[in-house]
PDB file of C-alpha atoms in Angstrom:
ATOM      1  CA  UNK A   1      72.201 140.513 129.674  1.00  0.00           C
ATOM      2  CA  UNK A   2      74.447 140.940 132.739  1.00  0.00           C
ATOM      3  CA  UNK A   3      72.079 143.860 134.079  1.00  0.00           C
ATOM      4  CA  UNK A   4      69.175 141.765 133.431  1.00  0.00           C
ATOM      5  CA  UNK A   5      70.975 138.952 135.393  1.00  0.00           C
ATOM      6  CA  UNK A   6      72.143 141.517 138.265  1.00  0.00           C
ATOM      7  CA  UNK A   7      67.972 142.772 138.248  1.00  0.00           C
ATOM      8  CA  UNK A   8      67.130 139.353 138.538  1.00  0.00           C
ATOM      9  CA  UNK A   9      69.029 137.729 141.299  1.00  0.00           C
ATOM     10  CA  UNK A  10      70.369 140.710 142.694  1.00  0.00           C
ATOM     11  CA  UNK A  11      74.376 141.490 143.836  1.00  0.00           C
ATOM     12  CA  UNK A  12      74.937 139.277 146.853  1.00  0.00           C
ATOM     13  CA  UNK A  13      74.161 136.118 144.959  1.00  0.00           C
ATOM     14  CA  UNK A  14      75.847 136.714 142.112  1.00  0.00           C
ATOM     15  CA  UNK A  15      79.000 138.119 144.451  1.00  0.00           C
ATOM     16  CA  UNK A  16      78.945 134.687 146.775  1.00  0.00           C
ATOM     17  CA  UNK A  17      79.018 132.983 143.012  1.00  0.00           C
ATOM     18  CA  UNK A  18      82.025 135.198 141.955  1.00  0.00           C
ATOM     19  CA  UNK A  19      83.744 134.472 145.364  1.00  0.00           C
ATOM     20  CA  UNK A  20      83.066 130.562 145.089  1.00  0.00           C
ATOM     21  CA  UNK A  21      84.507 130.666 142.094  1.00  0.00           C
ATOM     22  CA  UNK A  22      87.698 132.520 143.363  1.00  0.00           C
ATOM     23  CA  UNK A  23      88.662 130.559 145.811  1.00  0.00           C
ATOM     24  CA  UNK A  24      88.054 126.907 143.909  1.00  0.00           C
ATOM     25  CA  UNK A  25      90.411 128.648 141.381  1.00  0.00           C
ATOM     26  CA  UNK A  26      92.996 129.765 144.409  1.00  0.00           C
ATOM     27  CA  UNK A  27      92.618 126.348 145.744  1.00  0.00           C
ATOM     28  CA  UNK A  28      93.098 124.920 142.554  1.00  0.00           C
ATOM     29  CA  UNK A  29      96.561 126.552 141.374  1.00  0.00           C
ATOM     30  CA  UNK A  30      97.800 126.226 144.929  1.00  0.00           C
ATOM     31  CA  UNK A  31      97.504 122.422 144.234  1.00  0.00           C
ATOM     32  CA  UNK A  32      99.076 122.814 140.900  1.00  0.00           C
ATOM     33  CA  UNK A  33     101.971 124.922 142.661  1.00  0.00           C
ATOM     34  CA  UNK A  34     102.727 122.032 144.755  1.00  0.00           C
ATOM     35  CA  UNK A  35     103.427 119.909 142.104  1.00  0.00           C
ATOM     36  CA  UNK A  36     105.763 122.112 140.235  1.00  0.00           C
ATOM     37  CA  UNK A  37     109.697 122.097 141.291  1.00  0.00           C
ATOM     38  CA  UNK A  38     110.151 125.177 143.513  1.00  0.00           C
ATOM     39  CA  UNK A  39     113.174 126.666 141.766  1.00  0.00           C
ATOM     40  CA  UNK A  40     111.611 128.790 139.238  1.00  0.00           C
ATOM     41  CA  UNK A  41     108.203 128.330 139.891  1.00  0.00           C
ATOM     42  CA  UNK A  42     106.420 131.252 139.160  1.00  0.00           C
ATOM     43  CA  UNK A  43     104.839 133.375 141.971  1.00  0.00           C
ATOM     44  CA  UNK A  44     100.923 132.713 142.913  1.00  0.00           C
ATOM     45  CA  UNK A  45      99.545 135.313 141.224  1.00  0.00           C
ATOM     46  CA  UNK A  46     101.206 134.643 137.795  1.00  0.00           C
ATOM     47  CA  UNK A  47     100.187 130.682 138.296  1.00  0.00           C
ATOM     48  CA  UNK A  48      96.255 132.172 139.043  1.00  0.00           C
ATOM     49  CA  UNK A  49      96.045 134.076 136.060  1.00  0.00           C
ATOM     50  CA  UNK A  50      97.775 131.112 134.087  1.00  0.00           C
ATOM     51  CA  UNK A  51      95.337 128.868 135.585  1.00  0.00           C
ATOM     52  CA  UNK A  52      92.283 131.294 134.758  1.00  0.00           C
ATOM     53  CA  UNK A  53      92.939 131.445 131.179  1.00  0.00           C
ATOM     54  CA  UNK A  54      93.493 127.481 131.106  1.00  0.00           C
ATOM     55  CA  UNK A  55      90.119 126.908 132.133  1.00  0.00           C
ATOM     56  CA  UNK A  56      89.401 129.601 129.507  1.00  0.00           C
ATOM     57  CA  UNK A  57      90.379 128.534 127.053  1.00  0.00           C
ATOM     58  CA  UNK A  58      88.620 124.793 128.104  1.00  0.00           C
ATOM     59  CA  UNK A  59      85.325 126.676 128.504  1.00  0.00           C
ATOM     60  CA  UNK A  60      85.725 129.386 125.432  1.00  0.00           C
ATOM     61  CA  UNK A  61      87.215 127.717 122.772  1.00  0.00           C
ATOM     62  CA  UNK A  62      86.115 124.836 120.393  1.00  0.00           C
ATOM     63  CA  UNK A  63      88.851 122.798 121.646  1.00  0.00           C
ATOM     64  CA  UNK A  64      88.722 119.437 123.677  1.00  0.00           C
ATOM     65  CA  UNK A  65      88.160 120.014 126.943  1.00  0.00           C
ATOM     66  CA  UNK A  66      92.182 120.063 127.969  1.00  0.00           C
ATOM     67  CA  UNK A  67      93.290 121.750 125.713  1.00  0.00           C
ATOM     68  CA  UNK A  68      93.380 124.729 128.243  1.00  0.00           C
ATOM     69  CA  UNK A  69      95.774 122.612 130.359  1.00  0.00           C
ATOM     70  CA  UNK A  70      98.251 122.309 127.542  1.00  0.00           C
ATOM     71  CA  UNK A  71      97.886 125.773 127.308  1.00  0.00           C
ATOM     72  CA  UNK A  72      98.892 126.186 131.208  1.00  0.00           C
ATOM     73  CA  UNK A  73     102.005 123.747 130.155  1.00  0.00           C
ATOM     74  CA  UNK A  74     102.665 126.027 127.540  1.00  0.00           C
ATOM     75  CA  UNK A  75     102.418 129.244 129.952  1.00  0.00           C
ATOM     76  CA  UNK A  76     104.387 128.044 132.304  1.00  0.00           C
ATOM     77  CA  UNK A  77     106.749 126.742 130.202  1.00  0.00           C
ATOM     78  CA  UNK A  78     107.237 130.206 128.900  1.00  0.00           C
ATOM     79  CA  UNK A  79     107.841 131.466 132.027  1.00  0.00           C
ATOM     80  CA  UNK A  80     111.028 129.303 132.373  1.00  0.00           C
ATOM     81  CA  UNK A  81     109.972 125.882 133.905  1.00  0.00           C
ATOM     82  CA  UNK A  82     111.300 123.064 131.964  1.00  0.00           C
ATOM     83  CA  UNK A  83     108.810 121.853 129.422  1.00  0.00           C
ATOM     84  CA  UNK A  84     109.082 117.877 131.055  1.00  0.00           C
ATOM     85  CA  UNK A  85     108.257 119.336 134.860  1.00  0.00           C
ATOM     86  CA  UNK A  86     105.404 121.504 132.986  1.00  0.00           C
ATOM     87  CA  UNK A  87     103.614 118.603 131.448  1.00  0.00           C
ATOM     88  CA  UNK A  88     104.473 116.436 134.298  1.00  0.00           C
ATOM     89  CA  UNK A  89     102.957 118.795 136.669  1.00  0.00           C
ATOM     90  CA  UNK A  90      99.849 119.073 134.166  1.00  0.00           C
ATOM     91  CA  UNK A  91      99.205 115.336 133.688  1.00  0.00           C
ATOM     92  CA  UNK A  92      99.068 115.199 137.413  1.00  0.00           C
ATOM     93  CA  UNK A  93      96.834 117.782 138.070  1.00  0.00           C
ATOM     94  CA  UNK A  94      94.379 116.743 135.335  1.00  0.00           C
ATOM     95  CA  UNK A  95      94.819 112.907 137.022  1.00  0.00           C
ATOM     96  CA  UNK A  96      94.335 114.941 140.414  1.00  0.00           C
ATOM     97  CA  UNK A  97      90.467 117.110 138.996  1.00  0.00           C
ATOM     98  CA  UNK A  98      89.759 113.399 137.655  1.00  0.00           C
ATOM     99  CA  UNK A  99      89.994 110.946 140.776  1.00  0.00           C
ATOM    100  CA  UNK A 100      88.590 114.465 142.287  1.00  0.00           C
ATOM    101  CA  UNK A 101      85.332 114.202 139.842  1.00  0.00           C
ATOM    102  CA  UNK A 102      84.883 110.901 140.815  1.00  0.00           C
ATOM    103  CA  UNK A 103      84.907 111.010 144.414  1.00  0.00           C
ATOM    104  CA  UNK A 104      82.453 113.617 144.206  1.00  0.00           C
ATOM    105  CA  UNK A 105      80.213 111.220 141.716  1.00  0.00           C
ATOM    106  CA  UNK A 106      80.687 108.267 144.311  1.00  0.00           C
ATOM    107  CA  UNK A 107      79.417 110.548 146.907  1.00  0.00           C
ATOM    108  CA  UNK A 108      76.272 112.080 144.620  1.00  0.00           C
ATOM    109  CA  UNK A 109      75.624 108.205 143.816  1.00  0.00           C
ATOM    110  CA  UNK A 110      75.357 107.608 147.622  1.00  0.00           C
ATOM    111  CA  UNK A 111      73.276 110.649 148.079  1.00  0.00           C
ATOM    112  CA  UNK A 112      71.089 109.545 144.977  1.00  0.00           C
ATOM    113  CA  UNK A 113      70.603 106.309 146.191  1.00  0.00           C
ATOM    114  CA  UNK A 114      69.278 106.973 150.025  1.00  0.00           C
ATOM    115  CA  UNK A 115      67.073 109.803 149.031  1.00  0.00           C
ATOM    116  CA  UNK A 116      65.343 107.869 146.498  1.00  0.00           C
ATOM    117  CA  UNK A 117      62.014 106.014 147.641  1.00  0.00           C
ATOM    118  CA  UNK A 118      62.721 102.325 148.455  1.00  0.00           C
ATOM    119  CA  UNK A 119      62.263 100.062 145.910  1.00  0.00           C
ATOM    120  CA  UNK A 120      61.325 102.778 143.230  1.00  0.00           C
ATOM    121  CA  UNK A 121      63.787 104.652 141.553  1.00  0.00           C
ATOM    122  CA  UNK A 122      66.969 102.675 141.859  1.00  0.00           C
ATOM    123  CA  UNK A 123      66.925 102.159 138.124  1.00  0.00           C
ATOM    124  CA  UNK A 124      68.081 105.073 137.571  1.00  0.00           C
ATOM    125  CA  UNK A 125      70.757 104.682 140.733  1.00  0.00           C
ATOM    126  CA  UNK A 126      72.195 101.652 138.831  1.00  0.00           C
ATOM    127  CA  UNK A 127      72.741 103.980 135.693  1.00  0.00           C
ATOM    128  CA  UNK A 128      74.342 106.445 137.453  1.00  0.00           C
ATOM    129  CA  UNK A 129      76.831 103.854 139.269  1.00  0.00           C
ATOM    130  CA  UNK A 130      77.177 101.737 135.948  1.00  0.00           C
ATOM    131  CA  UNK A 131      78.234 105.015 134.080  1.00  0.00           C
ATOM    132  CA  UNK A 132      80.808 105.946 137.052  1.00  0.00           C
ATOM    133  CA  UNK A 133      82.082 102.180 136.702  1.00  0.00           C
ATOM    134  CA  UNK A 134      82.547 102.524 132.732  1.00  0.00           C
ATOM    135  CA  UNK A 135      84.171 106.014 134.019  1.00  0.00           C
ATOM    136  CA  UNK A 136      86.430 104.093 136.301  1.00  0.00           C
ATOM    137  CA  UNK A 137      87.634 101.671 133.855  1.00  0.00           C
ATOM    138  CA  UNK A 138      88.353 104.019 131.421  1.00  0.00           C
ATOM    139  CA  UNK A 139      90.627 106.119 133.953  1.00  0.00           C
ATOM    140  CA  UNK A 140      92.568 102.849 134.933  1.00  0.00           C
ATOM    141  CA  UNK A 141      92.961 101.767 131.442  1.00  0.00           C
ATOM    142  CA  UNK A 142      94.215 105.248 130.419  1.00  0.00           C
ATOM    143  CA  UNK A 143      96.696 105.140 132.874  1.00  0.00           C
ATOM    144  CA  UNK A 144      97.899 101.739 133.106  1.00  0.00           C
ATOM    145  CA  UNK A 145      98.909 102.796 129.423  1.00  0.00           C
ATOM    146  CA  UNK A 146     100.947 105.667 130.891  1.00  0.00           C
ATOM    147  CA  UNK A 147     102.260 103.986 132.850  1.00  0.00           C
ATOM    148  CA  UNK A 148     103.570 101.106 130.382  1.00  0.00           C
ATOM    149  CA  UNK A 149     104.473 103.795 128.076  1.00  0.00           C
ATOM    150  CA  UNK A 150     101.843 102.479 125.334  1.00  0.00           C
TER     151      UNK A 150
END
């Protein structure tokens, strides 16, 4: 299948898709460096790979789709950062790809809605933004319980 893939599109695409990929990923543990304390953080590399087989195990395994960040408490946790900073650091990197997601759905929605011909199409606008709304009010719900420890 992979040489198939490789005949197909060739190297260089499928290269500039490995290399996308590495750098979200860099970018990504970087920002989940930051919020870890810096006395006994691990080192980059060890967060990368920890990070890597997070999103592993969300994209792998028949679990819900974060369970690979409890695994990347669980890692780090190992690794001798206390278990409260670990899941600390975890809920606010999974808050962090969230409000992320739905920036980037705002801005799609915007996109959507001034390519699409004028008044013909916008049903399907109206979805889009009613579904990021329900989205929305699900996030804030979620974490006003947090944050009233329901």
């Amino acid at each position: 299948m992979v040489i198939s893939a490789l005949r197909l599109l060739g190297v260089v695409p499928i290269a500039a898709i490995c290399a996308y990929r590495m750098i979200t990923l860099a970018l990504n543990t970087r920002s989940w460096a930051v919020l870890l304390p810096p006395e006994g953080r691990p080192r980059f590399p060890t967060l990368m790979r920890m990070r890597w087989i997070g999103e592993s195990v969300n994209t792998l395994l028949p679990v819900a789709p974060v369970g690979g960040d409890f695994a990347r408490a669980a890692l780090v946790t190992s690794r001798g950062v206390p278990r409260a900073d670990a899941a600390a650091s975890m809920m606010a990197d999974l808050a962090t790809g969230v409000l992320t997601h739905m920036m980037f759905g705002l801005g799609g929605a915007a996109a959507l809605f001034h390519i699409l011909p004028k008044g013909r199409g916008h049903g399907v606008w109206t979805e889009v933004v009613a579904g990021l709304l329900v989205a929305t009010l699900v996030v804030v719900g979620v974490s006003m319980s947090f944050h009233l420890g329901a």
